[in-house]
Amino acid sequence: MRLNKTQLLFTYIILGVWSVIVLFPIWTLIVNSFKPQKQIFKNPFGLPETFTMDGYREAWNNGRFDLYFINTLIVTAIALGLILFIGSMAAYALAKWKSPVSAFLYIFFIAGLMIPIRLGTLDLVRLIKALNLQDTYWSLIPVYVAMGMPIATFVLTAFIKELPGEMFEAAKIDGATEWQIYSRIVLPLMRPALATVAIFNMIKIWNDFWFPLVFIRAEESRTVALGVSLLFGQYRTDWTRALAVLSLAAVPMLILYMLLAREFIKGLTAGAVKG
Amino acid sequence: MTRAQELLSVKNRQKITWILFLLPAVTMYLVFMAGPLFDSLRLSLYQGEGYNPTTFVGLQNYRDLFTNPLWREKFFNAFANTCIFFAIHMLVQNTLGLLFANLLSSEFRGRNFFRTVIFAPATLSVLVTGFLWTLILNPNWGAVNKTLIAIGLKEFALPWLGRENLALPIISLTSVWQWVGMPTVMFLAGLMGISDELLEAARIDGASEWNIFWKIKFPLLKPVIGVVAILTFVDNFNAFDVIYAMAGAKGEPAYSADLLATLFYRTGIAGEHPVGIPDMGMGAAIATMTFAILMTGVLFWLYFSRKQAME
């Protein structure tokens, strides 16, 4: 619909004010991380007069951020790969196997969308200990994979169900096995849905703080979120460093978001739009 | 082999194929999610220190939780705070989301930009958002109070996170700042699904935008409102990170921002100060109560959304 002048003005004022409320903290976060402390307090909103990288240098050397980034990358990459692989295999069976078993399993998976895995944390702590994975970032991977199953089966099963049935029958008549149909036909077609699932899980895993907090203490196994919480505690009164640490955690995701805003929005709301 | 046997074995082989496709996902989900969830319920019937509470005590943990004044006070305080946290999200976040979505559903220049900006904080880590806002809200050096003082509103420059009656609402609003993009996008999708002809017809009949919103859009959005409400509910009753970042694991000051998840963390995982020994049985009892609250909410929602769909 087209808006008249008053409506347009009203729209711009409301959305404009909210945009300032959103962008202003992000702006001060990044800009002030390059200022010495005194300047932050004197001139919190403007560009830096004297530009400093001290905060970043400190965080990088003191906090071993290089390590945290690598750890988080390893965990996120492996967990994502597994979620997409075993999730899409399961989704193919859930979509194509007509049986009470698959109908039950579908509901069993979907229920996980509403029941947060955190409530099982105490038992997970014991399980991770029993598997001798405590204090390593490997402990996070199986938990994240399990956590990703509901959204993966939900989105991917719906996608496969909408593919034309004749395609599968034709492949069957040509003598293709289910594995061949899955790997050569379904997987390539499923790319957009896989991207949605990947983005949803990537944001959740990259930003997760709860499981690292519970499972990991050792410095060499820390993730970015855990490193941020420990360093922020240390730097609470040194704003240059504190803001540098927060920027280090926030900026990679923000850049990805600016490049892929549409996909991010679609991915993060994936669990809800069809719910 | 007879023809029938052959068919049967083909069918069986097919079944085995499907089971193999499902096996890895089901195993991971069962062992690392569903299993621990249910075993946590069992754990709530035990007492003992450390990671293996071995003394079976029946419902004693629950009895303590509801009758021992020490526990009862903590639990109901956390429960009430979580309800307030949820109420603020429903009132502020979802109302703002509805407003933004309604504005974004018409055509004007810059619409995509606004949508992108409104959603941006949702991609940040909750922890980063929480820490960032503690700096902005810092009573002496933070931007909020500096601005208030600069424009002559010194008496409103309060210690936002230091007062018992302010901390929880302020933290809730920080969380709203972060998540308002979610309901906005969901409502926007719902609004885009309403046919243009319907709205045009109402406009030609002279209906005001206000009436069109309440008489046409709002009723049609009810299913989406239900989904938004239930997702807000589930997320809020698990909120932990934002409290941990802004009020610490104890929901300070004086437990005024303590939520069910922070109480669960202190009891079952970190151990209460000064003892520092986790009480897993009691922690599991708190998790089970949270689980029961969530299930009640979800079942209510399922019941009402079914009923609505029937009508």
XYZ file of C-alpha atoms in Angstrom:
586
model
C 0.000 0.000 0.000
C 1.076 3.590 -0.616
C 1.283 5.973 2.284
C 0.093 9.557 2.435
C 2.362 12.307 3.761
C 1.355 12.125 7.431
C 1.568 8.351 7.489
C 4.970 8.467 5.857
C 6.239 10.996 8.380
C 4.911 8.913 11.278
C 6.566 5.777 9.861
C 9.923 7.476 9.409
C 9.882 9.006 12.877
C 9.129 5.749 14.686
C 11.474 3.561 12.666
C 14.121 6.270 12.671
C 14.073 6.656 16.441
C 14.319 2.899 16.950
C 17.175 2.663 14.436
C 19.104 5.234 16.450
C 18.439 3.240 19.619
C 19.797 0.134 17.883
C 22.750 1.642 16.053
C 23.967 4.040 18.693
C 25.218 1.388 21.177
C 26.872 -0.580 18.383
C 28.532 2.591 17.115
C 29.849 3.591 20.546
C 31.052 0.026 21.114
C 33.234 0.008 18.040
C 34.346 3.638 18.014
C 35.302 3.735 21.689
C 37.311 0.533 21.483
C 39.900 2.596 19.562
C 40.126 5.407 22.132
C 42.193 5.714 25.285
C 40.077 5.519 28.435
C 40.158 9.256 29.209
C 38.842 10.125 25.795
C 35.987 7.641 26.123
C 34.770 9.448 29.204
C 35.339 12.915 27.796
C 33.910 12.348 24.347
C 31.971 9.087 24.244
C 30.177 9.598 20.914
C 32.637 11.054 18.430
C 35.415 9.578 16.358
C 38.705 8.972 18.190
C 41.083 11.952 18.424
C 44.033 9.729 19.196
C 43.648 6.336 17.659
C 44.871 3.345 19.682
C 44.934 -0.402 19.155
C 46.033 -1.076 22.740
C 42.770 -2.667 23.742
C 42.955 -5.153 20.910
C 46.631 -5.860 21.432
C 46.021 -6.554 25.119
C 43.007 -8.736 24.499
C 44.793 -10.637 21.785
C 47.968 -11.267 23.786
C 46.580 -11.495 27.273
C 43.405 -13.303 26.468
C 44.685 -15.516 23.679
C 41.819 -14.585 21.425
C 43.499 -16.277 18.487
C 43.031 -19.546 20.331
C 39.423 -18.823 21.309
C 38.567 -18.030 17.716
C 40.130 -21.219 16.430
C 38.390 -23.293 19.101
C 35.023 -21.746 18.338
C 35.578 -22.188 14.611
C 36.462 -25.867 15.024
C 33.442 -26.542 17.231
C 31.050 -24.608 14.990
C 32.352 -26.154 11.754
C 32.301 -29.765 12.936
C 28.938 -29.448 14.685
C 27.412 -27.749 11.627
C 28.761 -30.392 9.255
C 27.329 -33.168 11.379
C 23.977 -31.450 11.859
C 23.546 -30.952 8.112
C 24.690 -34.465 7.240
C 22.837 -36.610 9.757
C 19.921 -34.177 9.933
C 19.334 -34.290 6.179
C 19.614 -38.086 6.108
C 17.016 -38.350 8.853
C 14.802 -35.775 7.152
C 14.874 -37.784 3.912
C 13.679 -40.900 5.754
C 11.086 -38.948 7.744
C 9.673 -37.452 4.545
C 9.645 -40.590 2.409
C 9.120 -43.520 4.782
C 5.406 -43.952 5.293
C 5.176 -45.747 8.611
C 4.005 -45.128 12.163
C 7.648 -45.299 13.276
C 8.666 -42.326 11.165
C 5.518 -40.403 12.111
C 6.353 -40.920 15.774
C 10.012 -40.005 15.330
C 9.027 -36.822 13.509
C 6.959 -35.655 16.474
C 9.709 -36.783 18.830
C 12.212 -34.543 17.008
C 9.848 -31.574 16.662
C 9.065 -31.639 20.391
C 12.665 -30.536 20.907
C 11.800 -27.145 19.360
C 9.780 -26.347 22.467
C 11.876 -28.070 25.132
C 15.261 -26.482 25.751
C 18.178 -28.845 26.097
C 19.521 -26.747 28.979
C 17.105 -28.423 31.362
C 19.077 -31.627 30.878
C 22.377 -29.951 31.729
C 23.001 -31.750 35.022
C 22.821 -35.123 33.386
C 24.900 -33.900 30.448
C 27.623 -32.848 32.885
C 27.717 -36.412 34.195
C 27.636 -37.862 30.694
C 30.493 -35.649 29.496
C 32.504 -36.666 32.562
C 31.806 -40.329 31.903
C 33.005 -39.879 28.314
C 36.106 -38.166 29.683
C 35.465 -35.073 27.569
C 35.175 -32.511 30.375
C 37.311 -29.417 29.971
C 37.739 -29.974 26.231
C 35.872 -28.243 23.456
C 35.025 -31.673 22.032
C 32.438 -31.917 24.791
C 30.410 -29.189 23.066
C 30.095 -30.878 19.687
C 27.732 -33.794 20.485
C 25.536 -31.494 22.559
C 25.259 -28.941 19.746
C 24.559 -31.682 17.222
C 21.711 -33.007 19.368
C 20.471 -29.458 19.909
C 20.406 -28.906 16.126
C 18.319 -31.965 15.289
C 14.821 -30.518 15.889
C 15.283 -27.500 13.613
C 17.118 -29.565 10.964
C 14.465 -32.276 10.751
C 11.674 -29.678 10.901
C 12.940 -27.497 8.059
C 14.427 -30.230 5.859
C 11.530 -32.696 6.113
C 9.098 -29.972 5.083
C 11.360 -29.116 2.139
C 11.668 -32.711 0.885
C 7.921 -33.255 1.184
C 7.384 -30.414 -1.253
C 9.647 -31.863 -3.930
C 7.677 -33.467 -6.791
C 7.073 -37.173 -6.106
C 7.511 -38.238 -9.759
C 11.166 -37.346 -9.529
C 11.752 -39.992 -6.877
C 9.724 -42.604 -8.724
C 11.595 -42.010 -11.947
C 14.905 -42.453 -10.145
C 13.634 -45.661 -8.510
C 12.540 -47.099 -11.874
C 16.011 -46.387 -13.177
C 17.285 -48.584 -10.380
C 18.743 -45.953 -8.075
C 19.150 -46.906 -4.407
C 17.817 -44.663 -1.649
C 21.368 -43.596 -0.865
C 21.941 -42.569 -4.474
C 18.661 -40.653 -4.571
C 19.555 -38.912 -1.322
C 23.129 -38.018 -2.195
C 22.754 -37.213 -5.904
C 19.259 -35.749 -6.162
C 17.945 -34.607 -2.800
C 21.090 -33.094 -1.305
C 21.879 -30.785 -4.245
C 18.248 -29.650 -4.485
C 18.105 -29.012 -0.777
C 20.836 -26.365 -0.751
C 18.625 -23.369 0.151
C 17.018 -25.260 3.048
C 20.439 -26.460 4.196
C 21.621 -22.848 4.211
C 18.714 -21.855 6.441
C 19.484 -24.650 8.889
C 23.184 -23.843 8.792
C 22.669 -20.166 9.595
C 20.236 -20.873 12.413
C 22.667 -23.263 14.062
C 25.754 -21.217 13.306
C 24.404 -18.221 15.224
C 23.220 -20.377 18.126
C 26.493 -22.276 18.403
C 28.836 -19.347 17.850
C 27.044 -17.283 20.496
C 26.391 -20.066 22.999
C 27.701 -19.291 26.440
C 25.867 -21.777 28.649
C 27.592 -25.026 27.698
C 31.141 -23.629 27.588
C 30.461 -22.098 31.014
C 29.351 -25.442 32.404
C 31.798 -27.798 30.668
C 35.020 -25.844 30.253
C 37.507 -24.211 32.568
C 40.916 -24.768 30.946
C 42.274 -21.808 29.007
C 43.265 -23.853 25.962
C 39.694 -25.074 25.438
C 37.843 -21.781 25.823
C 35.452 -20.462 23.215
C 34.995 -16.798 22.293
C 31.911 -16.379 24.489
C 33.649 -17.874 27.505
C 36.781 -15.798 26.867
C 34.668 -12.641 26.642
C 33.006 -13.310 29.974
C 36.300 -13.969 31.773
C 38.155 -11.037 30.207
C 35.292 -8.624 30.642
C 35.329 -9.465 34.334
C 39.043 -8.638 34.474
C 38.806 -5.454 32.419
C 35.625 -4.094 33.990
C 37.312 -0.789 34.846
C 39.479 -0.556 31.730
C 36.948 0.403 29.114
C 39.290 0.429 26.137
C 40.135 -3.215 26.695
C 36.607 -4.190 27.685
C 35.181 -2.638 24.522
C 37.909 -4.196 22.394
C 36.990 -7.623 23.763
C 33.295 -7.081 23.086
C 34.047 -5.797 19.576
C 36.164 -8.839 18.832
C 33.207 -11.040 19.696
C 30.554 -8.966 17.954
C 32.140 -7.717 14.755
C 32.601 -11.003 12.852
C 28.892 -11.834 13.169
C 27.869 -8.264 12.333
C 29.932 -8.318 9.146
C 28.433 -11.640 8.109
C 25.005 -10.239 8.892
C 25.558 -7.167 6.744
C 26.569 -9.402 3.845
C 23.786 -11.947 4.268
C 21.013 -10.067 6.089
C 18.180 -11.731 4.209
C 19.491 -15.237 4.832
C 20.206 -14.476 8.480
C 16.688 -13.231 9.091
C 15.220 -16.232 7.318
C 17.526 -18.582 9.195
C 16.913 -17.232 12.671
C 13.154 -17.273 12.314
C 13.113 -20.688 10.641
C 11.624 -22.493 13.603
C 8.687 -20.164 13.831
C 7.447 -19.204 10.426
C 5.722 -22.493 9.749
C 5.259 -23.468 13.386
C 12.302 -68.430 -2.742
C 8.651 -67.876 -3.540
C 7.448 -64.614 -4.994
C 5.822 -63.616 -1.704
C 8.981 -64.218 0.294
C 10.950 -62.242 -2.200
C 8.592 -59.291 -1.901
C 8.771 -59.492 1.848
C 12.537 -59.414 1.871
C 12.542 -56.417 -0.474
C 10.205 -54.695 1.919
C 12.391 -55.601 4.866
C 15.467 -54.372 3.125
C 13.684 -51.103 2.429
C 12.804 -50.814 6.091
C 16.389 -51.450 7.133
C 17.551 -48.740 4.732
C 15.223 -46.211 6.348
C 16.337 -47.217 9.811
C 19.962 -46.719 8.790
C 19.125 -43.249 7.477
C 17.539 -42.338 10.789
C 19.980 -44.048 13.118
C 22.710 -41.393 13.507
C 20.265 -38.543 14.131
C 18.095 -40.542 16.506
C 21.132 -41.778 18.445
C 22.604 -38.301 18.916
C 19.234 -36.821 19.826
C 18.421 -39.611 22.233
C 21.783 -39.795 23.974
C 22.558 -36.078 24.212
C 19.151 -34.446 24.460
C 16.104 -36.572 25.212
C 17.945 -38.981 27.510
C 19.552 -36.290 29.699
C 16.242 -34.437 29.892
C 14.423 -37.439 31.261
C 17.273 -38.582 33.426
C 17.297 -35.124 35.001
C 13.754 -35.819 36.166
C 14.985 -39.011 37.836
C 17.940 -37.183 39.365
C 15.516 -34.899 41.208
C 14.563 -37.849 43.425
C 18.105 -38.190 44.786
C 20.309 -36.353 47.234
C 24.051 -36.330 47.758
C 27.071 -34.214 47.050
C 29.070 -33.950 43.867
C 28.262 -35.520 40.542
C 26.662 -38.721 41.756
C 23.857 -38.125 44.193
C 23.136 -41.696 45.275
C 20.677 -41.473 48.171
C 17.142 -42.032 46.966
C 14.884 -39.609 48.823
C 11.637 -39.765 46.877
C 9.964 -36.377 46.696
C 12.026 -34.846 49.504
C 13.681 -32.284 47.203
C 10.273 -31.061 46.088
C 9.027 -31.005 49.669
C 12.039 -28.844 50.571
C 11.546 -26.617 47.563
C 7.951 -25.839 48.537
C 7.965 -25.992 52.329
C 11.463 -25.185 53.577
C 11.271 -21.377 53.886
C 14.837 -20.997 52.644
C 14.174 -22.780 49.381
C 10.594 -21.678 49.025
C 11.530 -18.043 49.188
C 14.292 -18.445 46.586
C 12.148 -20.494 44.242
C 9.083 -18.267 44.315
C 11.217 -15.155 44.075
C 12.876 -16.544 40.935
C 9.530 -17.686 39.569
C 7.905 -14.294 40.131
C 10.893 -12.523 38.557
C 10.747 -14.804 35.533
C 7.053 -13.977 35.154
C 7.854 -10.251 35.268
C 10.634 -10.774 32.727
C 8.151 -12.578 30.477
C 5.417 -9.973 30.995
C 7.754 -7.143 29.969
C 8.711 -9.035 26.810
C 5.084 -9.681 25.939
C 4.057 -6.082 26.581
C 7.015 -4.179 25.181
C 8.821 -6.475 22.769
C 5.806 -7.996 21.084
C 3.811 -4.753 20.958
C 6.778 -2.938 19.427
C 7.225 -5.888 17.047
C 3.624 -5.587 15.946
C 3.975 -1.840 15.469
C 7.208 -2.139 13.480
C 5.800 -4.939 11.349
C 2.692 -2.934 10.577
C 4.810 0.040 9.511
C 7.173 -2.140 7.491
C 4.316 -3.817 5.635
C 3.637 -0.746 3.517
C 5.830 0.414 0.689
C 8.294 3.234 1.227
C 11.901 4.002 0.596
C 14.342 2.561 3.148
C 12.047 -0.233 4.283
C 14.711 -2.925 3.863
C 17.224 -0.808 5.693
C 14.942 -0.452 8.710
C 14.134 -4.155 8.738
C 17.837 -5.008 8.640
C 18.646 -2.575 11.452
C 15.796 -3.716 13.712
C 16.890 -7.333 13.389
C 20.654 -6.733 13.727
C 21.019 -7.141 17.526
C 19.506 -10.647 17.320
C 22.719 -11.855 15.697
C 24.872 -10.644 18.595
C 25.738 -12.861 21.500
C 23.448 -12.203 24.456
C 26.500 -11.944 26.648
C 28.001 -9.160 24.503
C 24.712 -7.255 24.534
C 24.473 -7.571 28.296
C 28.037 -6.401 28.920
C 27.719 -3.560 26.438
C 24.601 -2.239 28.153
C 26.164 -2.464 31.612
C 28.784 -0.031 30.317
C 26.193 2.252 28.707
C 24.118 2.203 31.906
C 27.103 2.729 34.197
C 25.953 5.336 36.754
C 29.111 7.497 36.555
C 30.574 7.040 33.117
C 27.793 5.539 31.024
C 26.323 7.311 28.024
C 22.745 7.222 29.337
C 23.409 9.168 32.498
C 25.878 11.516 30.834
C 23.221 12.407 28.307
C 20.572 12.861 30.993
C 22.855 15.175 32.943
C 23.821 17.105 29.806
C 20.190 17.865 28.958
C 19.429 18.922 32.520
C 17.635 15.845 33.780
C 20.100 15.114 36.538
C 17.471 13.714 38.874
C 16.728 10.945 36.370
C 20.366 9.831 36.159
C 19.844 6.777 38.340
C 22.018 3.774 39.159
C 19.963 1.688 36.733
C 21.338 -1.710 37.614
C 21.957 -0.973 41.276
C 18.397 -0.554 42.543
C 16.227 -3.502 43.455
C 13.122 -2.141 41.777
C 14.947 -1.064 38.619
C 17.418 -3.808 37.755
C 14.994 -6.432 36.463
C 12.892 -4.085 34.287
C 16.023 -2.488 32.845
C 17.602 -5.861 32.068
C 14.322 -6.966 30.492
C 14.347 -3.893 28.271
C 17.915 -4.650 27.193
C 16.721 -8.086 26.172
C 13.801 -6.476 24.317
C 16.310 -4.271 22.477
C 18.087 -7.387 21.321
C 15.137 -9.591 20.340
C 12.424 -7.253 19.025
C 13.469 -8.135 15.472
C 12.125 -11.669 15.870
C 8.442 -10.795 16.434
C 8.799 -7.974 13.884
C 9.822 -10.397 11.151
C 7.226 -12.992 12.141
C 4.389 -10.463 12.226
C 5.620 -8.993 8.956
C 5.401 -12.423 7.325
C 1.876 -12.746 8.710
C 0.846 -9.314 7.431
C 2.247 -10.006 3.984
C -0.063 -13.002 3.828
C -3.187 -10.839 4.147
C -4.671 -10.176 0.719
C -4.257 -6.646 -0.618
C -7.742 -6.686 -2.140
C -9.288 -7.203 1.258
C -7.473 -4.180 2.683
C -8.174 -2.071 -0.425
C -11.866 -2.890 -0.229
C -11.965 -1.769 3.396
C -10.172 1.467 2.477
C -12.583 2.190 -0.355
C -15.413 1.699 2.127
C -13.803 4.483 4.130
C -12.353 2.491 7.028
C -9.548 4.235 8.912
C -6.116 2.607 9.203
C -6.759 2.215 12.927
C -9.967 0.295 12.286
C -8.390 -1.754 9.539
C -5.671 -2.797 11.958
C -7.996 -3.839 14.767
C -10.888 -5.204 12.712
C -9.025 -6.981 9.906
C -5.296 -7.384 10.484
C -5.298 -8.193 14.180
C -7.874 -11.024 14.013
C -6.087 -12.539 11.015
C -2.776 -12.359 12.860
C -4.008 -14.345 15.855
C -2.224 -17.592 14.918
C 1.069 -15.702 14.481
C 0.516 -13.918 17.788
C 0.135 -17.348 19.370
C 3.417 -18.571 17.902
C 5.235 -15.403 18.965
C 3.801 -15.688 22.472
C 4.814 -19.309 22.947
C 8.327 -18.727 21.594
C 8.740 -15.713 23.878
C 7.516 -17.827 26.772
C 9.928 -20.697 26.136
C 12.891 -18.354 25.598
C 12.131 -16.218 28.640
C 11.723 -19.134 31.007
C 15.235 -20.195 30.019
C 16.883 -16.811 29.967
C 20.249 -16.915 31.684
C 22.970 -15.117 29.738
C 21.570 -11.613 29.981
C 21.116 -11.870 33.758
C 24.558 -13.403 34.187
C 26.097 -10.535 32.203
C 24.194 -7.672 33.814
C 23.350 -8.863 37.333
C 25.739 -11.763 37.904
C 24.839 -15.374 38.693
C 22.969 -14.187 41.789
C 20.702 -11.763 39.980
C 21.869 -8.801 41.986
C 21.051 -6.545 43.730
C 19.693 -8.776 46.486
C 18.333 -11.469 44.165
C 15.966 -8.925 42.636
C 16.911 -10.110 39.135
C 17.226 -13.809 39.982
C 15.449 -15.951 37.382
C 14.674 -19.668 37.384
C 17.686 -20.339 35.154
C 20.147 -18.466 37.390
C 18.731 -20.217 40.470
C 19.132 -23.535 38.640
C 22.715 -22.652 37.729
C 23.692 -21.691 41.262
C 21.987 -24.645 42.875
C 22.836 -27.490 40.543
C 26.033 -26.427 38.805
C 28.053 -23.710 40.508
C 27.030 -24.350 44.101
C 25.768 -21.622 46.398
C 28.221 -19.279 47.993
C 29.864 -19.782 50.531
C 29.726 -23.586 50.370
C 30.303 -23.869 46.637
C 29.198 -27.474 46.407
C 26.548 -28.127 43.788
C 23.375 -29.795 44.994
C 22.477 -31.779 41.908
C 19.304 -33.323 43.297
C 17.820 -29.951 44.160
C 19.098 -28.476 40.885
C 17.306 -31.263 39.036
C 14.140 -30.529 41.013
C 14.295 -26.882 39.895
C 14.893 -27.980 36.285
C 11.939 -30.348 36.528
C 9.687 -27.581 37.828
C 10.809 -25.352 34.944
C 10.085 -28.231 32.585
C 6.597 -28.617 34.089
C 5.916 -24.878 33.716
C 7.043 -24.984 30.079
C 4.960 -28.055 29.298
C 1.880 -26.461 30.857
C 2.368 -23.365 28.722
C 2.991 -25.326 25.529
C -0.024 -27.597 26.066
C -2.243 -24.572 26.717
C -1.018 -23.026 23.498
C -1.577 -26.248 21.524
C -5.088 -26.536 22.945
C -6.057 -22.965 22.139
C -4.447 -22.851 18.706
C -6.260 -26.096 17.792
C -9.527 -24.677 19.034
C -8.966 -21.483 17.098
C -8.105 -23.387 13.928
C -11.349 -25.354 14.216
C -13.477 -22.220 14.379
